[in-house]
Coordinates of C-alpha atoms and ligand atoms in Angstrom, one line a residue:
M25 CA 0.0 0.0 0.0
S26 CA 1.3 3.5 -0.9
E27 CA 1.8 6.1 1.8
I28 CA -1.3 8.2 2.7
H29 CA 0.6 11.4 2.6
T30 CA 4.0 13.1 2.1
G31 CA 4.0 14.6 5.5
Y32 CA 1.9 17.6 6.6
K33 CA 1.5 20.4 9.0
M34 CA -1.5 22.2 10.3
T35 CA -1.4 26.0 9.9
C36 CA -3.7 28.9 10.5
I37 CA -4.9 30.6 7.4
M38 CA -5.1 34.0 9.2
C39 CA -1.9 34.2 11.1
G40 CA 0.1 31.4 9.6
A41 CA 0.9 29.9 13.0
E42 CA 1.6 26.1 13.0
N43 CA -0.9 24.3 15.3
N44 CA -0.6 20.9 17.0
E45 CA -3.5 18.5 16.2
K46 CA -3.2 17.0 19.7
E47 CA -4.2 20.4 21.0
T48 CA -6.7 21.6 18.5
S49 CA -8.7 20.3 15.6
T50 CA -11.0 23.3 15.4
Y51 CA -9.5 26.8 15.7
C52 CA -6.0 28.3 15.8
T53 CA -4.7 28.4 19.4
S54 CA -2.9 31.7 18.7
C55 CA -5.5 33.8 17.0
G56 CA -8.7 31.8 16.8
G57 CA -8.5 31.7 13.0
V58 CA -9.4 28.8 10.7
L59 CA -6.9 26.0 10.2
Q60 CA -5.7 24.2 7.1
I61 CA -3.6 21.1 6.3
E62 CA -0.5 21.7 4.1
Y63 CA 1.3 18.7 2.7
N64 CA 5.0 18.6 2.2
K65 CA 4.8 17.6 -1.5
A66 CA 2.2 17.7 -4.2
R67 CA 1.3 14.3 -5.6
K68 CA -1.1 12.8 -8.0
E69 CA -3.0 10.6 -5.5
I70 CA -5.3 12.2 -2.9
Q71 CA -3.6 12.8 0.4
Y72 CA -5.3 12.4 3.8
P73 CA -3.8 13.6 7.2
L74 CA -4.0 10.2 8.8
G75 CA -1.5 7.6 9.8
T76 CA -3.4 4.7 8.3
I77 CA -6.7 4.7 6.5
V78 CA -9.5 2.2 6.1
P79 CA -11.2 2.3 2.7
D80 CA -14.7 3.9 3.1
P81 CA -16.7 1.0 4.5
L82 CA -20.1 2.6 3.7
K83 CA -19.6 4.1 0.3
N84 CA -20.1 1.9 -2.7
H85 CA -19.3 4.0 -5.7
P86 CA -18.5 7.6 -6.7
S87 CA -21.5 9.8 -6.7
A88 CA -22.9 10.0 -10.2
L89 CA -22.0 12.8 -12.6
K90 CA -25.3 13.2 -14.5
Y91 CA -26.0 15.1 -17.7
L92 CA -29.2 17.1 -17.3
S93 CA -30.4 16.8 -20.8
R94 CA -33.8 18.6 -20.6
L95 CA -32.6 21.5 -18.5
S96 CA -29.6 21.9 -20.9
E97 CA -31.9 22.1 -23.9
T98 CA -34.3 24.5 -22.2
Y99 CA -31.6 26.9 -21.1
G100 CA -29.0 26.6 -23.8
A101 CA -26.1 25.5 -21.7
T102 CA -24.3 22.2 -20.9
L103 CA -25.7 21.4 -17.5
Y104 CA -24.6 18.5 -15.2
G105 CA -25.5 17.6 -11.7
K106 CA -23.2 15.8 -9.3
L107 CA -25.6 13.6 -7.3
E108 CA -24.1 14.0 -3.8
F109 CA -27.4 12.7 -2.3
E110 CA -26.2 9.2 -3.4
H111 CA -23.9 9.0 -0.4
P112 CA -24.8 6.5 2.3
T113 CA -26.7 8.9 4.5
G114 CA -28.1 10.9 1.6
C115 CA -25.8 13.8 1.8
F116 CA -22.2 14.8 0.8
K117 CA -21.3 15.2 4.5
D118 CA -20.3 11.6 4.5
R119 CA -17.0 12.5 2.7
G120 CA -16.0 14.5 5.7
S121 CA -17.3 12.3 8.4
Y122 CA -15.4 9.4 7.0
I123 CA -12.1 11.2 7.7
E124 CA -13.2 13.0 10.9
V125 CA -14.1 9.7 12.7
Q126 CA -10.8 8.1 11.8
K127 CA -9.0 11.1 13.0
A128 CA -10.9 10.9 16.3
I129 CA -9.8 7.3 16.6
E130 CA -6.2 8.1 15.8
L131 CA -6.2 10.9 18.5
E132 CA -7.6 8.2 20.9
A133 CA -10.7 10.2 21.8
D134 CA -13.2 8.5 24.1
A135 CA -16.1 9.8 22.0
I136 CA -17.0 12.1 19.2
C137 CA -19.4 15.0 19.7
L138 CA -20.9 17.7 17.4
A139 CA -23.7 20.2 16.9
S140 CA -25.7 20.0 13.8
T141 CA -28.9 21.0 12.1
G142 CA -29.3 17.4 11.1
N143 CA -27.4 16.2 8.1
M144 CA -24.0 16.2 9.8
A145 CA -25.5 14.5 12.9
A146 CA -26.8 11.7 10.7
S147 CA -23.6 11.4 8.8
V148 CA -21.1 11.4 11.8
A149 CA -23.4 9.1 13.7
A150 CA -23.3 6.6 10.8
Y151 CA -19.5 6.5 10.6
A152 CA -19.0 6.7 14.4
C153 CA -21.4 3.7 14.7
Y154 CA -19.5 1.7 12.1
F155 CA -16.2 2.4 13.8
N156 CA -17.6 1.8 17.3
V157 CA -17.0 5.3 18.6
P158 CA -19.6 6.7 20.9
C159 CA -21.3 9.7 19.4
Y160 CA -23.1 12.7 21.0
V161 CA -25.1 14.9 18.7
F162 CA -26.5 18.3 19.8
V163 CA -29.5 19.3 17.7
P164 CA -32.0 22.2 17.8
E165 CA -35.5 21.2 18.8
Q166 CA -36.8 21.9 15.3
T167 CA -34.6 19.3 13.6
S168 CA -36.3 17.3 10.8
E169 CA -37.7 14.0 11.9
A170 CA -35.9 12.1 9.1
K171 CA -32.5 13.4 10.1
L172 CA -33.2 12.5 13.8
A173 CA -34.3 9.1 12.8
Q174 CA -30.9 8.5 11.1
A175 CA -28.9 9.6 14.1
T176 CA -31.2 7.4 16.2
I177 CA -30.8 4.2 14.2
Y178 CA -27.0 4.7 14.2
D179 CA -27.0 4.7 18.0
A180 CA -26.0 8.3 18.6
T181 CA -26.9 9.9 21.9
I182 CA -29.2 12.7 20.7
I183 CA -29.3 15.8 22.8
R184 CA -32.1 18.1 21.7
I185 CA -31.7 21.6 22.8
Q186 CA -34.3 24.3 23.3
G187 CA -33.2 27.0 20.8
D188 CA -31.3 27.2 17.5
F189 CA -28.1 25.9 16.1
T190 CA -26.0 28.6 17.6
K191 CA -27.1 27.5 21.1
C192 CA -26.3 23.9 20.3
E193 CA -22.9 24.8 19.0
A194 CA -21.9 26.8 22.1
L195 CA -23.1 24.1 24.4
C196 CA -21.4 21.3 22.5
R197 CA -18.1 23.1 22.5
E198 CA -18.4 23.3 26.3
F199 CA -19.3 19.6 26.4
A200 CA -16.3 18.7 24.3
K201 CA -14.0 20.2 27.0
S202 CA -15.6 18.2 29.8
G203 CA -14.1 14.9 28.6
N204 CA -11.6 13.4 26.1
Y205 CA -14.0 14.1 23.3
Y206 CA -13.3 14.8 19.6
L207 CA -15.3 17.8 18.5
A208 CA -16.5 17.2 15.0
G209 CA -17.9 19.9 12.7
D210 CA -17.0 22.3 9.9
Y211 CA -13.3 22.1 10.7
V212 CA -10.0 21.2 9.1
F213 CA -10.3 17.4 9.0
R214 CA -13.8 17.6 7.5
E215 CA -12.4 19.8 4.8
E216 CA -9.7 17.1 4.1
G217 CA -12.5 14.5 3.6
Q218 CA -14.8 16.6 1.5
K219 CA -12.1 17.6 -1.0
S220 CA -12.4 14.1 -2.5
F221 CA -15.3 15.6 -4.5
A222 CA -12.9 17.4 -6.8
Y223 CA -10.7 14.3 -7.3
E224 CA -13.7 12.2 -8.1
L225 CA -15.1 14.8 -10.5
V226 CA -11.8 15.1 -12.5
D227 CA -11.8 11.3 -12.8
Q228 CA -15.4 11.3 -14.2
Q229 CA -15.5 14.3 -16.5
D230 CA -14.7 14.2 -20.2
E231 CA -13.9 17.9 -20.3
P232 CA -13.4 20.5 -17.5
F233 CA -16.3 22.6 -16.3
D234 CA -16.5 26.4 -16.7
Y235 CA -18.5 26.9 -13.6
I236 CA -19.4 24.9 -10.5
F237 CA -22.4 26.1 -8.5
I238 CA -22.3 25.2 -4.8
P239 CA -25.0 25.8 -2.1
V240 CA -23.1 27.5 0.8
G241 CA -23.8 27.4 4.5
C242 CA -20.6 27.5 6.6
G243 CA -18.6 27.4 3.4
T244 CA -16.7 24.3 4.4
N245 CA -17.8 22.3 1.4
F246 CA -17.0 25.2 -1.0
G247 CA -13.5 25.5 0.6
A248 CA -13.0 21.8 0.5
I249 CA -13.9 21.4 -3.2
Y250 CA -11.5 24.3 -4.0
K251 CA -8.7 22.7 -2.0
G252 CA -9.1 19.4 -3.9
F253 CA -8.7 21.3 -7.2
K254 CA -5.8 23.3 -5.9
E255 CA -3.9 20.2 -4.8
M256 CA -4.5 18.6 -8.2
R257 CA -3.3 21.8 -10.0
A258 CA -0.2 21.7 -7.9
A259 CA 0.4 18.1 -8.8
G260 CA 0.0 18.9 -12.5
L261 CA -3.2 16.8 -12.9
I262 CA -5.2 19.8 -14.1
D263 CA -4.3 23.1 -15.7
S264 CA -6.9 25.3 -14.2
I265 CA -9.8 25.3 -11.7
P266 CA -13.4 25.9 -12.8
K267 CA -14.9 29.2 -11.6
L268 CA -16.6 28.4 -8.3
V269 CA -20.0 30.1 -7.7
A270 CA -21.3 30.3 -4.1
V271 CA -25.0 30.5 -3.8
Q272 CA -27.1 31.4 -0.7
P273 CA -30.7 32.2 0.0
E274 CA -31.3 36.0 0.1
T275 CA -32.7 35.7 3.6
S276 CA -29.6 34.0 4.9
S277 CA -26.6 35.3 3.0
P278 CA -23.7 36.3 5.3
V279 CA -21.2 34.7 2.9
V280 CA -22.4 36.5 -0.2
Q281 CA -22.7 39.8 1.6
G282 CA -19.2 39.3 3.0
I283 CA -17.7 38.5 -0.4
F284 CA -18.8 42.0 -1.6
K285 CA -17.5 43.7 1.6
R286 CA -14.4 41.5 1.6
E287 CA -14.8 40.8 5.4
K288 CA -16.6 38.2 7.4
I289 CA -20.2 39.0 8.4
I290 CA -22.2 37.4 11.1
T291 CA -26.0 37.8 10.7
A292 CA -28.8 37.4 13.1
D293 CA -30.5 34.0 12.8
S294 CA -32.3 33.8 9.5
N295 CA -35.3 32.2 8.1
T296 CA -35.1 30.1 4.9
M297 CA -36.7 26.9 3.8
A298 CA -33.2 25.7 2.8
S299 CA -32.4 24.9 6.4
S300 CA -29.1 23.1 5.7
V301 CA -27.5 26.3 4.5
A302 CA -28.9 28.5 7.2
A303 CA -25.6 29.3 9.0
S304 CA -25.5 32.8 10.5
N305 CA -21.8 32.5 11.4
P306 CA -20.0 31.1 8.3
I307 CA -16.9 29.5 9.8
D308 CA -15.1 29.1 6.5
F309 CA -15.9 32.5 5.0
H310 CA -12.2 33.3 4.4
K311 CA -11.7 30.1 2.5
V312 CA -14.7 30.9 0.3
L313 CA -13.3 34.4 -0.4
R314 CA -9.9 33.1 -1.4
A315 CA -11.4 30.4 -3.7
I316 CA -13.6 32.9 -5.4
D317 CA -10.7 35.3 -5.9
D318 CA -8.4 32.6 -7.2
T319 CA -10.9 31.1 -9.7
G320 CA -12.7 34.2 -10.8
G321 CA -15.9 32.9 -9.3
D322 CA -19.0 34.6 -8.1
A323 CA -21.4 34.9 -5.2
L324 CA -25.1 35.0 -5.8
T325 CA -28.4 34.9 -3.8
V326 CA -31.8 33.6 -4.7
T327 CA -35.3 34.2 -3.2
E328 CA -37.4 31.7 -1.4
D329 CA -39.9 31.6 -4.3
E330 CA -37.0 30.9 -6.7
I331 CA -35.8 28.0 -4.5
L332 CA -39.3 26.5 -4.4
Y333 CA -39.7 26.8 -8.2
S334 CA -36.3 25.3 -9.0
L335 CA -36.7 22.5 -6.5
R336 CA -39.8 21.5 -8.4
E337 CA -38.3 22.0 -11.8
M338 CA -35.4 19.7 -10.9
A339 CA -37.9 17.0 -9.8
T340 CA -40.3 17.3 -12.7
Q341 CA -37.7 17.8 -15.5
E342 CA -34.8 15.6 -14.4
G343 CA -36.4 13.4 -11.8
H344 CA -34.3 14.4 -8.9
F345 CA -36.0 15.2 -5.7
T346 CA -33.5 17.0 -3.6
E347 CA -33.3 19.1 -0.4
P348 CA -34.3 22.8 -0.9
A349 CA -30.6 23.8 -0.6
C350 CA -29.8 21.9 -3.8
A351 CA -32.2 24.1 -5.7
L352 CA -29.9 27.1 -5.2
P353 CA -27.6 26.3 -8.1
L354 CA -30.3 26.0 -10.7
A355 CA -32.2 29.1 -9.3
S356 CA -29.0 31.3 -9.5
F357 CA -28.1 29.9 -13.0
K358 CA -31.6 30.9 -14.2
N359 CA -31.3 34.4 -12.8
N360 CA -28.1 34.9 -14.8
R361 CA -28.8 33.1 -18.0
E362 CA -26.9 35.5 -20.3
K363 CA -23.8 35.1 -18.3
F364 CA -23.8 31.3 -18.3
S365 CA -25.3 30.7 -21.7
G366 CA -23.4 28.1 -23.7
K367 CA -21.1 27.3 -20.8
R368 CA -20.4 24.0 -19.1
C369 CA -22.0 24.2 -15.7
L370 CA -22.1 21.8 -12.8
F371 CA -24.7 21.9 -10.0
V372 CA -23.7 20.3 -6.8
L373 CA -26.8 18.5 -5.5
T374 CA -25.8 18.1 -1.9
G375 CA -28.6 16.2 -0.2
S376 CA -31.8 14.1 -0.7
G377 CA -35.3 15.4 -0.7
L378 CA -36.4 12.6 1.6
K379 CA -34.5 14.4 4.4
D380 CA -36.9 17.3 4.6
T381 CA -40.3 16.4 3.3
K382 CA -41.9 19.0 5.5
V383 CA -40.9 21.7 3.0
V384 CA -43.0 20.0 0.4
A385 CA -45.9 19.4 2.8
T386 CA -46.1 23.0 3.9
H387 CA -45.9 24.3 0.3
S388 CA -48.5 22.1 -1.2
L389 CA -52.0 20.9 -0.5
T390 CA -52.4 17.6 1.3
P391 CA -55.0 15.5 -0.5
P392 CA -58.2 15.1 1.6
V393 CA -59.2 11.6 2.7
L394 CA -62.1 10.4 0.6
K395 CA -64.8 7.9 1.2
P396 CA -64.2 4.6 -0.7
D397 CA -66.7 5.6 -3.3
L398 CA -66.0 6.2 -7.0
D399 CA -68.4 9.2 -7.2
H400 CA -66.4 10.9 -4.5
V401 CA -63.2 10.1 -6.4
H402 CA -64.6 11.7 -9.6
S403 CA -66.0 14.8 -7.8
Y404 CA -62.6 15.2 -6.1
I405 CA -60.8 15.0 -9.4
N406 CA -63.2 17.6 -10.9
S407 CA -63.0 19.9 -8.0
G408 CA -59.9 21.6 -9.3
F409 CA -57.9 20.3 -6.3
V410 CA -55.6 18.2 -8.4
E411 CA -54.8 21.0 -10.8
V412 CA -54.1 23.4 -7.9
Q413 CA -51.9 20.8 -6.3
R414 CA -49.8 20.5 -9.4
K415 CA -49.4 24.3 -9.7
A416 CA -49.2 24.9 -6.0
F417 CA -45.4 25.2 -6.0
G418 CA -43.9 28.6 -7.0
K419 CA -45.4 32.0 -7.5
S420 CA -48.7 31.2 -9.2
R421 CA -49.9 29.4 -6.1
D422 CA -51.8 32.2 -4.4
T423 CA -54.0 33.0 -7.3
M424 CA -54.6 29.3 -8.1
L425 CA -55.9 28.6 -4.6
A426 CA -58.6 31.2 -5.1
N427 CA -60.0 29.1 -7.9
L428 CA -60.4 26.0 -5.8
K429 CA -64.0 24.8 -5.7
M430 CA -64.8 23.5 -2.3
D431 CA -68.0 21.6 -1.8
E432 CA -70.7 23.3 0.3
N433 CA -69.8 21.6 3.6
H434 CA -66.1 22.4 3.3
E435 CA -66.9 25.9 2.3
K436 CA -69.0 26.3 5.4
L437 CA -66.3 24.9 7.7
Y438 CA -63.8 27.2 6.1
K439 CA -66.0 30.3 6.5
D440 CA -66.6 29.4 10.2
H441 CA -62.8 29.3 10.8
V442 CA -62.2 32.6 9.1
E443 CA -65.1 34.3 10.9
R444 CA -63.8 33.1 14.2
M445 CA -60.5 34.6 13.4
N446 CA -62.0 37.9 12.3
K447 CA -64.0 38.0 15.5
R448 CA -60.7 38.1 17.4
G449 CA -59.7 41.1 15.3
K450 CA -57.2 39.1 13.2
T451 CA -56.8 39.5 9.5
L452 CA -55.3 36.4 8.0
R453 CA -52.4 36.6 5.6
K454 CA -52.4 34.7 2.3
N455 CA -50.2 31.9 3.6
E456 CA -52.4 31.5 6.6
L457 CA -55.6 31.4 4.5
E458 CA -54.0 28.8 2.3
Y459 CA -53.1 26.7 5.3
L460 CA -56.6 26.9 6.6
Q461 CA -58.0 25.9 3.2
T462 CA -55.7 22.9 3.1
M463 CA -56.6 21.9 6.6
V464 CA -60.3 22.3 6.0
L465 CA -60.2 20.2 2.8
N466 CA -58.6 17.5 4.9
E467 CA -61.4 17.6 7.4
E468 CA -64.3 15.3 7.4
T469 CA -67.5 17.4 7.1
D470 CA -69.9 14.7 8.5
L471 CA -68.4 14.6 12.0
D472 CA -70.9 15.2 14.8
L473 CA -69.3 16.8 17.7
P474 CA -70.4 14.8 20.8
V475 CA -68.9 17.6 23.0
E476 CA -68.6 21.3 22.3
V477 CA -66.6 23.7 24.4
L478 CA -68.7 26.9 24.6
D479 CA -66.3 28.9 26.7
Y480 CA -63.2 28.6 28.8
K481 CA -61.4 30.5 31.5
I482 CA -57.8 30.2 32.6
T483 CA -56.5 31.4 36.0
M484 CA -52.8 31.5 36.8
R485 CA -51.4 32.2 40.2
K486 CA -47.8 32.6 41.1
E487 CA -46.2 29.2 42.1
E488 CA -49.4 27.3 41.8
L489 CA -50.9 25.0 39.2
V490 CA -52.8 26.6 36.5
E491 CA -56.6 26.4 36.9
A492 CA -59.1 26.1 34.0
G493 CA -62.8 26.3 33.9
V494 CA -64.8 25.1 30.8
K495 CA -68.4 25.4 29.8
L496 CA -69.4 22.3 27.8
L497 CA -72.3 21.4 25.7
I498 CA -73.0 17.6 25.9
N499 CA -76.3 16.2 24.5
S500 CA -77.7 19.8 24.4
E501 CA -77.0 20.1 28.1
E502 CA -74.6 22.7 29.4
K503 CA -72.1 21.6 32.0
I504 CA -69.3 23.5 33.9
S505 CA -66.1 21.7 34.7
H506 CA -62.9 22.7 36.5
D507 CA -59.5 21.2 36.9
K508 CA -55.8 22.1 37.2
G509 CA -52.7 21.4 35.2
V510 CA -49.0 22.2 35.0
G511 CA -49.7 24.7 32.2
P512 CA -52.7 26.3 30.6
I513 CA -52.9 23.6 27.8
D514 CA -52.7 20.9 30.4
A515 CA -55.3 22.5 32.7
V516 CA -57.9 23.1 30.0
L517 CA -57.5 19.5 28.7
N518 CA -57.9 18.2 32.2
A519 CA -61.0 20.3 32.8
I520 CA -62.6 18.9 29.6
K521 CA -61.5 15.4 30.4
A522 CA -62.9 15.5 33.9
E523 CA -66.3 15.5 32.3
T524 CA -65.8 13.6 29.1
D525 CA -63.7 10.7 30.4
N526 CA -66.9 9.5 32.1
F527 CA -68.3 8.4 28.8
L528 CA -65.6 8.8 26.2
S529 CA -62.1 8.4 27.6
L530 CA -59.3 9.6 25.5
E531 CA -55.6 10.0 26.4
V532 CA -53.6 13.0 25.2
I533 CA -50.1 11.7 24.6
D534 CA -48.5 14.8 23.2
H535 CA -49.2 18.2 21.8
E536 CA -47.3 20.4 19.3
V537 CA -47.8 24.1 18.8
E538 CA -46.9 25.7 15.5
I539 CA -47.2 29.4 14.9
L540 CA -47.5 30.1 11.2
S541 CA -46.5 33.8 11.2
P542 CA -44.4 34.3 14.3
D543 CA -44.2 38.0 13.8
T544 CA -47.9 38.7 13.9
D545 CA -48.9 35.7 15.9
S546 CA -52.2 35.3 14.2
L547 CA -52.6 31.6 13.2
V548 CA -51.7 28.9 15.7
I549 CA -51.9 25.3 14.7
V550 CA -52.0 22.7 17.5
T551 CA -51.5 19.0 16.7
L552 CA -52.6 16.5 19.4
T553 CA -51.4 13.0 19.6
L554 CA -54.3 11.0 21.1
E555 CA -54.6 7.4 22.3
K556 CA -57.5 5.1 22.8
D557 CA -57.3 1.3 23.4
G558 CA -53.6 1.2 22.5
Q559 CA -54.2 3.0 19.2
Q560 CA -52.6 6.4 18.5
W561 CA -53.6 9.1 16.0
R562 CA -53.2 12.8 15.5
T563 CA -55.7 15.6 15.2
N564 CA -55.2 19.3 14.7
G565 CA -57.0 22.6 15.4
A566 CA -56.3 26.1 14.1
S567 CA -57.1 29.4 15.8
A568 CA -55.8 32.8 16.6
D569 CA -55.5 31.5 20.2
T570 CA -53.4 28.5 21.3
I571 CA -55.9 27.3 23.9
E572 CA -58.8 27.6 21.4
A573 CA -56.7 25.6 18.9
V574 CA -56.1 22.9 21.5
I575 CA -59.9 22.8 22.2
K576 CA -60.7 22.5 18.5
A577 CA -58.2 19.7 18.1
F578 CA -59.6 17.8 21.2
E579 CA -63.2 18.3 20.1
K580 CA -62.3 16.8 16.8
G581 CA -60.5 13.9 18.5
L582 CA -63.6 13.1 20.6
A583 CA -65.8 13.2 17.5
I584 CA -63.5 10.8 15.6
T585 CA -63.4 8.5 18.6
N586 CA -67.2 8.6 18.9
K587 CA -67.6 7.9 15.2
T588 CA -65.2 4.9 15.4
L589 CA -67.0 3.5 18.4
L590 CA -70.4 3.8 16.7
A591 CA -69.1 2.3 13.5
Ligands
PLP622 C1 -24.3 21.1 5.1 C2 -25.0 21.2 3.8 C3 -24.8 22.3 2.9 C4 -23.8 23.4 3.2 O1 -22.5 23.1 3.3 P1 -21.4 24.0 4.1 O2 -20.2 23.2 4.1 O3 -22.0 24.3 5.4 O4 -21.3 25.2 3.3 C5 -25.5 22.3 1.8 N1 -26.4 21.4 1.5 C6 -26.7 20.3 2.3 C7 -27.7 19.3 1.9 C8 -26.0 20.3 3.5 O5 -26.3 19.3 4.4
ZN623 ZN1 -4.0 32.0 13.8

């Protein structure tokens, strides 16, 4: 077996100081700058900063380099995608985790820990599990269920933190110091793993690309791809490096803004559906800046609408369902068609769409559940719903929804909802109206409510349990019921259940509260997980008021239970 490297040192890209990997694998101990690996000699084979290396045990083949024939024809350029979602955990991060976990073993760490918004957690967990290294992942409470499921199946200890990624990162850094733990993340050894992208590409391509479009969060992947090319150029394997284009969502673009100012910018936490590139503190900004300068590249932003539209276009035209982040390259290409016309362009498709299905769910209509009856099926197809569904992605969606023909019963349900909101002095926004329409279309209109909550009152006293009183209508009879709980939601549910459990007992296993427009606080959606006789299901309620939404969801739960019992 040939040597893995020609000897290397770890230096700071800001102050040049040499750092010792036994002391740090994250930031420069002199100035806090970002680190890089410099090999003693250039050589044709890829070099890794390890003593020995195990061939990647999870990866089967290079990720495909795919010609995008329809998009090429449509836009008059030669367009390719590198399908990085073909990696074992569905994301390019595996390239880096593969090396980081082996570095952790070489440094004799007792465990590996990291903070992540999901993809890196899943990826490091997979490699740590394979190599029998205990793994701790710190994730924000909002992390996608699919990504959490991956970390779970790979035996990671998942630590869900109240708050966002920045909170997780700070806490995990503290945690790393509390033991002999290797702190994984967007650092120097990950870069060394992720640079294999460039080696793989050069092996696969017939001709060099003019441009490579890369979705950017922390900038680590961008820097790593550049480093791979730079090493190959030094070794004489290639003559020049393609122009590297960094793309970010307009609403989360510290790297792009920084490129124009030529200094690192840290933004407030930002909101984008491309959650895997939502990094407010882009660790590898300076590496991105240097790569763009050296290659004559560019930095571009795209809007949320453009992301949605390109996400759909990649799926419908080329068949690839990716994460929203992967729509950034196509969206930015389309915004600058003149510039890229006739060029050879590569889009880096970083992750799988199955990782984040919620984005699709919240931007489309969920089909209603129909009775098993062919007439219903036909009337549903003719309602316009299917057509709306198809066009629901992108800009035309708002106007399309207005054309939806609801049947009389659903129309009434919908109007009731809106009237209730208006009564509270709330005017709903378009996205909230759309959400309501979707929810209503999903509702069964022939549900009889066995119990209606006419009114409620919550009383809170310092250092005591919350007290709730409810006025119920049961069999046309009014009843008042009181109970206590640890919070208002708990209290109001207990008060209702104190009465209804007598004839229709129903357990509330969990509740989730989602606020659709956090700035105006107008539409709250509450989803309850209910259980009866060992069976669990979910119901939801919408209102301007959290407690009212809880009540609506529970009323519906009782109605469904009742109907099932009668059936
Ligand atoms: C992590 C990630 C990115 C961003 O990569 P950075 O190295 O943070 O710039 C892009 N897409 C997906 C799917 C990711 O998981
Ligand atoms: Zn330094």
